Amino acid sequence: MEVFDSYESLKKVLNEGVGSIGMVPTMGALHEGHLSLIRRAAQENQRVLISIFVNPTQFEEASDLINYPKTLVEDLKAIASIDSKTYVYVPKTNDIYGQNALTETFDLSDLDQVMEGSKRKNHFQGVATIVKFFLETFKPTKAYFGQKDYQQLQIILQLAEKLNLNTEIIGCPIVREVDGLAMSSRNKHLTPAERKIAPLVFKALLEVKEMSKNKKYSVLKSFINAFFVEHSQLELDYFVIADSKTLLEISDQDKAREGRAFIAVRLGKIRLIDNLDLA
Ligand code: PAF
């Protein structure tokens, strides 16, 4: 494992070496979900590049950015245990952005206007800015992203296509705790009591999946509303069934089971998101 804090020196080493590069962009606080992406990148490529960078342009609130969990020593230990030629890019903000961390503006074809995008105004422009930087700078053969952030994955797939970035974007399955909670770096901030009830979010999605076989969307929505009234520690932010490519919400006439269910819930100070293919 080699660690770099400057993209210029990393780029030089990558250019001097040979073999395909699988990149896994992360914001650190690595968990089994990230490690599954890194292992897959290692299986499919000769070299693996992992970035650990908490990207300021994708955060709306300064407090969220400051409080984002940071576990660099443990992250590097976990990466070192993976049997592959690994490069880790851990930059300071100015290595990427210079003195001003500015967001580029992309036409994201409204994929950024729904769900997470409607709640976090410039979030996806910030994500697109940093992902474009990584893909253009390091030119990985493949880049790996988790389906936990399914909307982000669709936006990156489209961005790579529109900008003709020469990297294959690979979406990988959500990794869950044994009780069903989708793994996320932010789960570290849940209190023990919150952690116990957090799996209810996935339980609600599983019930929706079962009901979607013969119930209309409006019935599923009423079910979800009632579910979160009953479990009132979890505050429903949104529940949407949408087309898995366009992310457009389905109508009551559509077959719910052909869509994908998306949910965001507030639990104490933490926002949990999850999604499930209903097919
Ligand atoms: O999913 C994330 O961790 C981030 O949004 C990403 C893709 C690393 C960009 O900062």
Short mmCIF file of C-alpha atoms and ligand atoms in Angstrom, two decimals:
data_model
loop_
_atom_site.label_atom_id
_atom_site.label_comp_id
_atom_site.label_asym_id
_atom_site.label_seq_id
_atom_site.Cartn_x
_atom_site.Cartn_y
_atom_site.Cartn_z
CA MET A 1 0.00 0.00 0.00
CA GLU A 2 1.29 3.43 -0.96
CA VAL A 3 -0.27 6.61 0.44
CA PHE A 4 -0.24 9.95 -1.42
CA ASP A 5 -1.43 13.42 -0.46
CA SER A 6 -0.70 15.03 -3.84
CA TYR A 7 -2.55 14.10 -7.02
CA GLU A 8 0.44 15.10 -9.17
CA SER A 9 2.77 12.58 -7.53
CA LEU A 10 0.09 9.87 -7.52
CA LYS A 11 -0.68 10.47 -11.20
CA LYS A 12 3.01 10.16 -12.03
CA VAL A 13 3.31 6.80 -10.23
CA LEU A 14 0.10 5.52 -11.86
CA ASN A 15 1.32 6.56 -15.31
CA GLU A 16 4.68 4.85 -14.79
CA GLY A 17 3.04 1.55 -13.76
CA VAL A 18 1.15 -0.97 -15.88
CA GLY A 19 -2.16 -2.76 -15.56
CA SER A 20 -5.81 -1.81 -15.17
CA ILE A 21 -6.83 0.47 -12.32
CA GLY A 22 -9.98 -0.01 -10.26
CA MET A 23 -10.88 3.12 -8.31
CA VAL A 24 -13.01 3.27 -5.18
CA PRO A 25 -13.76 6.88 -4.20
CA THR A 26 -14.67 7.18 -0.50
CA MET A 27 -15.00 9.75 2.23
CA GLY A 28 -13.29 7.41 4.71
CA ALA A 29 -14.76 5.93 7.91
CA LEU A 30 -14.62 2.69 5.96
CA HIS A 31 -17.03 -0.13 6.73
CA GLU A 32 -17.73 -3.52 5.19
CA GLY A 33 -19.68 -1.84 2.36
CA HIS A 34 -16.57 0.07 1.24
CA LEU A 35 -14.38 -2.99 1.75
CA SER A 36 -16.67 -5.03 -0.53
CA LEU A 37 -16.09 -2.43 -3.26
CA ILE A 38 -12.33 -2.49 -2.70
CA ARG A 39 -12.25 -6.31 -2.80
CA ARG A 40 -14.23 -6.32 -6.04
CA ALA A 41 -11.89 -3.70 -7.52
CA ALA A 42 -8.95 -5.90 -6.48
CA GLN A 43 -10.51 -8.97 -8.12
CA GLU A 44 -11.16 -7.21 -11.41
CA ASN A 45 -8.02 -5.04 -11.74
CA GLN A 46 -4.27 -5.27 -11.39
CA ARG A 47 -4.10 -2.07 -9.33
CA VAL A 48 -6.56 -0.49 -6.90
CA LEU A 49 -6.84 3.21 -6.14
CA ILE A 50 -8.81 4.33 -3.09
CA SER A 51 -9.45 7.98 -2.32
CA ILE A 52 -10.26 9.11 1.20
CA PHE A 53 -11.52 12.66 0.98
CA VAL A 54 -14.43 14.34 2.74
CA ASN A 55 -15.48 16.54 -0.16
CA PRO A 56 -16.64 19.94 1.17
CA THR A 57 -18.62 20.93 -1.94
CA GLN A 58 -21.19 18.18 -1.43
CA PHE A 59 -22.13 19.25 2.11
CA GLU A 60 -24.94 21.72 2.73
CA GLU A 61 -24.28 22.30 6.40
CA ALA A 62 -20.87 23.17 7.85
CA SER A 63 -21.70 21.16 11.01
CA ASP A 64 -22.37 18.01 8.94
CA LEU A 65 -18.98 18.43 7.22
CA ILE A 66 -17.13 19.01 10.52
CA ASN A 67 -18.85 16.09 12.25
CA TYR A 68 -18.36 13.60 9.41
CA PRO A 69 -16.65 10.58 11.06
CA LYS A 70 -12.88 10.38 10.51
CA THR A 71 -10.99 7.13 11.20
CA LEU A 72 -7.92 7.38 8.96
CA VAL A 73 -5.64 5.06 10.99
CA GLU A 74 -8.24 2.25 11.00
CA ASP A 75 -9.08 2.91 7.34
CA LEU A 76 -5.45 2.48 6.28
CA LYS A 77 -5.16 -0.71 8.37
CA ALA A 78 -8.24 -2.16 6.68
CA ILE A 79 -6.91 -1.28 3.20
CA ALA A 80 -3.49 -2.74 4.02
CA SER A 81 -5.14 -6.07 4.84
CA ILE A 82 -6.44 -6.38 1.28
CA ASP A 83 -4.22 -8.51 -0.90
CA SER A 84 -3.59 -6.21 -3.87
CA LYS A 85 -1.37 -3.44 -5.15
CA THR A 86 -3.15 -0.48 -3.55
CA TYR A 87 -2.66 3.28 -3.82
CA VAL A 88 -4.46 5.50 -1.36
CA TYR A 89 -5.07 9.16 -2.11
CA VAL A 90 -5.63 11.19 1.07
CA PRO A 91 -5.45 14.84 -0.01
CA LYS A 92 -6.00 18.09 1.83
CA THR A 93 -8.77 20.18 0.27
CA ASN A 94 -6.37 22.59 -1.46
CA ASP A 95 -4.64 19.78 -3.38
CA ILE A 96 -7.88 19.44 -5.34
CA TYR A 97 -9.57 22.80 -5.12
CA GLY A 98 -6.74 25.30 -4.51
CA GLN A 99 -7.75 28.18 -2.24
CA ASN A 100 -11.47 28.15 -3.13
CA ALA A 101 -13.53 24.98 -2.99
CA LEU A 102 -15.91 25.81 -5.84
CA THR A 103 -18.53 23.55 -7.37
CA GLU A 104 -18.79 23.15 -11.13
CA THR A 105 -22.26 23.24 -12.65
CA PHE A 106 -23.36 20.23 -14.65
CA ASP A 107 -26.55 19.46 -16.51
CA LEU A 108 -27.63 16.40 -14.57
CA SER A 109 -30.89 16.02 -16.56
CA ASP A 110 -32.99 16.63 -13.44
CA LEU A 111 -31.78 13.39 -11.86
CA ASP A 112 -30.54 15.75 -9.14
CA GLN A 113 -33.90 17.47 -8.61
CA VAL A 114 -35.72 14.61 -6.87
CA MET A 115 -35.39 12.79 -3.54
CA GLU A 116 -31.95 13.58 -2.02
CA GLY A 117 -31.48 16.41 -4.52
CA SER A 118 -34.69 18.13 -3.44
CA LYS A 119 -33.55 18.01 0.20
CA ARG A 120 -29.86 18.87 -0.35
CA LYS A 121 -29.76 21.58 -3.00
CA ASN A 122 -26.18 21.51 -4.37
CA HIS A 123 -25.19 18.11 -3.09
CA PHE A 124 -25.06 16.31 -6.43
CA GLN A 125 -23.26 19.17 -8.19
CA GLY A 126 -20.58 18.76 -5.51
CA VAL A 127 -20.47 14.99 -6.00
CA ALA A 128 -20.24 15.42 -9.79
CA THR A 129 -17.42 17.97 -9.37
CA ILE A 130 -15.25 15.64 -7.31
CA VAL A 131 -16.01 12.47 -9.27
CA LYS A 132 -15.19 14.23 -12.55
CA PHE A 133 -11.90 15.38 -11.01
CA PHE A 134 -11.00 11.83 -9.91
CA LEU A 135 -11.94 10.18 -13.20
CA GLU A 136 -10.27 12.79 -15.41
CA THR A 137 -7.13 12.97 -13.27
CA PHE A 138 -6.47 9.29 -12.59
CA LYS A 139 -8.26 7.75 -15.59
CA PRO A 140 -9.19 4.51 -13.81
CA THR A 141 -10.32 1.58 -15.96
CA LYS A 142 -13.33 1.01 -13.69
CA ALA A 143 -14.79 2.93 -10.75
CA TYR A 144 -16.96 1.31 -8.08
CA PHE A 145 -19.91 2.87 -6.24
CA GLY A 146 -22.43 1.34 -3.83
CA GLN A 147 -26.16 1.15 -4.60
CA LYS A 148 -26.87 2.48 -1.10
CA ASP A 149 -26.50 5.91 -2.75
CA TYR A 150 -28.53 4.75 -5.74
CA GLN A 151 -29.41 8.26 -6.95
CA GLN A 152 -25.72 9.22 -6.81
CA LEU A 153 -24.85 6.11 -8.83
CA GLN A 154 -27.36 6.99 -11.58
CA ILE A 155 -26.01 10.56 -11.71
CA ILE A 156 -22.41 9.33 -11.99
CA LEU A 157 -23.34 6.80 -14.71
CA GLN A 158 -24.90 9.61 -16.71
CA LEU A 159 -22.06 12.05 -16.02
CA ALA A 160 -19.44 9.55 -17.22
CA GLU A 161 -21.42 8.99 -20.41
CA LYS A 162 -22.10 12.67 -21.13
CA LEU A 163 -18.50 13.74 -20.52
CA ASN A 164 -17.14 10.73 -22.43
CA LEU A 165 -15.06 9.75 -19.43
CA ASN A 166 -13.22 6.60 -20.31
CA THR A 167 -14.08 4.75 -17.09
CA GLU A 168 -16.60 1.96 -16.67
CA ILE A 169 -18.88 2.76 -13.74
CA ILE A 170 -19.80 -0.29 -11.68
CA GLY A 171 -22.72 -0.25 -9.23
CA CYS A 172 -22.38 -2.73 -6.37
CA PRO A 173 -25.04 -4.20 -4.04
CA ILE A 174 -25.87 -2.63 -0.68
CA VAL A 175 -24.10 -4.35 2.21
CA ARG A 176 -26.31 -4.74 5.29
CA GLU A 177 -25.78 -5.49 8.96
CA VAL A 178 -27.26 -8.86 10.04
CA ASP A 179 -30.41 -7.05 11.20
CA GLY A 180 -30.85 -5.45 7.76
CA LEU A 181 -29.60 -1.92 8.45
CA ALA A 182 -27.78 -0.64 5.35
CA MET A 183 -24.13 0.03 6.24
CA SER A 184 -23.18 3.70 6.32
CA SER A 185 -20.35 5.69 7.88
CA ARG A 186 -22.95 7.85 9.62
CA ASN A 187 -24.33 4.82 11.52
CA LYS A 188 -21.37 5.33 13.88
CA HIS A 189 -23.22 8.37 15.27
CA LEU A 190 -26.37 6.43 16.25
CA THR A 191 -26.91 6.03 20.01
CA PRO A 192 -27.36 2.40 21.20
CA ALA A 193 -31.13 2.99 21.50
CA GLU A 194 -31.32 4.48 17.98
CA ARG A 195 -29.19 1.66 16.57
CA LYS A 196 -31.76 -0.85 17.88
CA ILE A 197 -34.67 0.71 15.98
CA ALA A 198 -32.78 1.76 12.81
CA PRO A 199 -33.39 -1.66 11.08
CA LEU A 200 -37.11 -0.79 10.98
CA VAL A 201 -36.35 1.27 7.86
CA PHE A 202 -35.35 -1.85 5.90
CA LYS A 203 -38.20 -3.81 7.49
CA ALA A 204 -40.64 -1.21 6.10
CA LEU A 205 -39.08 -1.57 2.62
CA LEU A 206 -39.37 -5.37 2.77
CA GLU A 207 -43.06 -5.08 3.64
CA VAL A 208 -43.53 -2.66 0.74
CA LYS A 209 -41.86 -5.16 -1.58
CA GLU A 210 -44.23 -7.92 -0.48
CA MET A 211 -47.30 -5.66 -0.75
CA SER A 212 -46.23 -4.31 -4.16
CA LYS A 213 -47.13 -7.68 -5.71
CA ASN A 214 -50.82 -6.81 -5.57
CA LYS A 215 -51.26 -3.31 -4.12
CA LYS A 216 -51.34 0.11 -5.73
CA TYR A 217 -48.75 2.79 -5.03
CA SER A 218 -51.25 4.90 -3.05
CA VAL A 219 -51.89 1.94 -0.72
CA LEU A 220 -48.15 1.44 -0.21
CA LYS A 221 -47.74 5.13 0.60
CA SER A 222 -50.54 4.99 3.19
CA PHE A 223 -48.92 1.90 4.68
CA ILE A 224 -45.56 3.68 5.01
CA ASN A 225 -47.14 6.80 6.54
CA ALA A 226 -48.95 4.66 9.12
CA PHE A 227 -45.79 2.62 9.79
CA PHE A 228 -43.82 5.73 10.72
CA VAL A 229 -46.67 7.17 12.78
CA GLU A 230 -46.57 3.94 14.78
CA HIS A 231 -42.75 4.10 15.09
CA SER A 232 -42.64 7.80 15.81
CA GLN A 233 -38.95 7.97 16.86
CA LEU A 234 -38.29 7.58 13.13
CA GLU A 235 -39.42 10.68 11.25
CA LEU A 236 -40.23 10.00 7.59
CA ASP A 237 -38.52 12.45 5.25
CA TYR A 238 -39.70 10.89 1.99
CA PHE A 239 -40.89 7.61 0.54
CA VAL A 240 -40.97 7.36 -3.25
CA ILE A 241 -41.29 4.53 -5.75
CA ALA A 242 -39.53 5.57 -8.93
CA ASP A 243 -38.28 4.24 -12.24
CA SER A 244 -34.83 2.81 -11.59
CA LYS A 245 -33.20 4.69 -14.51
CA THR A 246 -35.06 8.03 -14.83
CA LEU A 247 -35.77 8.25 -11.08
CA LEU A 248 -39.18 9.65 -11.99
CA GLU A 249 -41.90 8.82 -9.49
CA ILE A 250 -44.36 6.21 -10.73
CA SER A 251 -48.10 6.90 -10.81
CA ASP A 252 -50.90 4.92 -9.23
CA GLN A 253 -51.60 3.35 -12.63
CA ASP A 254 -48.06 1.91 -12.90
CA LYS A 255 -47.10 -1.45 -11.48
CA ALA A 256 -45.27 -0.63 -8.24
CA ARG A 257 -43.31 -3.89 -8.42
CA GLU A 258 -41.53 -2.66 -11.57
CA GLY A 259 -40.04 0.29 -9.71
CA ARG A 260 -37.52 0.87 -6.97
CA ALA A 261 -38.51 2.09 -3.50
CA PHE A 262 -36.50 4.93 -1.96
CA ILE A 263 -36.77 6.12 1.62
CA ALA A 264 -35.16 8.73 3.87
CA VAL A 265 -35.84 8.89 7.58
CA ARG A 266 -34.57 11.04 10.43
CA LEU A 267 -33.51 9.25 13.59
CA GLY A 268 -32.25 11.66 16.25
CA LYS A 269 -29.47 13.65 14.59
CA ILE A 270 -28.91 11.12 11.81
CA ARG A 271 -30.60 10.82 8.44
CA LEU A 272 -30.88 7.25 7.17
CA ILE A 273 -31.44 6.49 3.50
CA ASP A 274 -32.15 3.14 1.90
CA ASN A 275 -33.63 1.70 -1.28
CA LEU A 276 -34.87 -1.61 -2.63
CA ASP A 277 -35.62 -3.02 -6.06
CA LEU A 278 -39.24 -4.21 -5.92
CA ALA A 279 -38.99 -6.64 -8.86
O1 PAF B 1 -20.39 8.23 -1.79
C1 PAF B 1 -19.45 8.89 -1.32
O2 PAF B 1 -18.77 8.48 -0.36
C2 PAF B 1 -19.12 10.24 -1.93
O3 PAF B 1 -20.27 10.89 -2.37
C3 PAF B 1 -18.07 10.15 -3.07
C4 PAF B 1 -18.59 9.34 -4.24
C5 PAF B 1 -16.79 9.52 -2.53
C6 PAF B 1 -17.73 11.56 -3.58
O4 PAF B 1 -17.22 12.36 -2.56
#
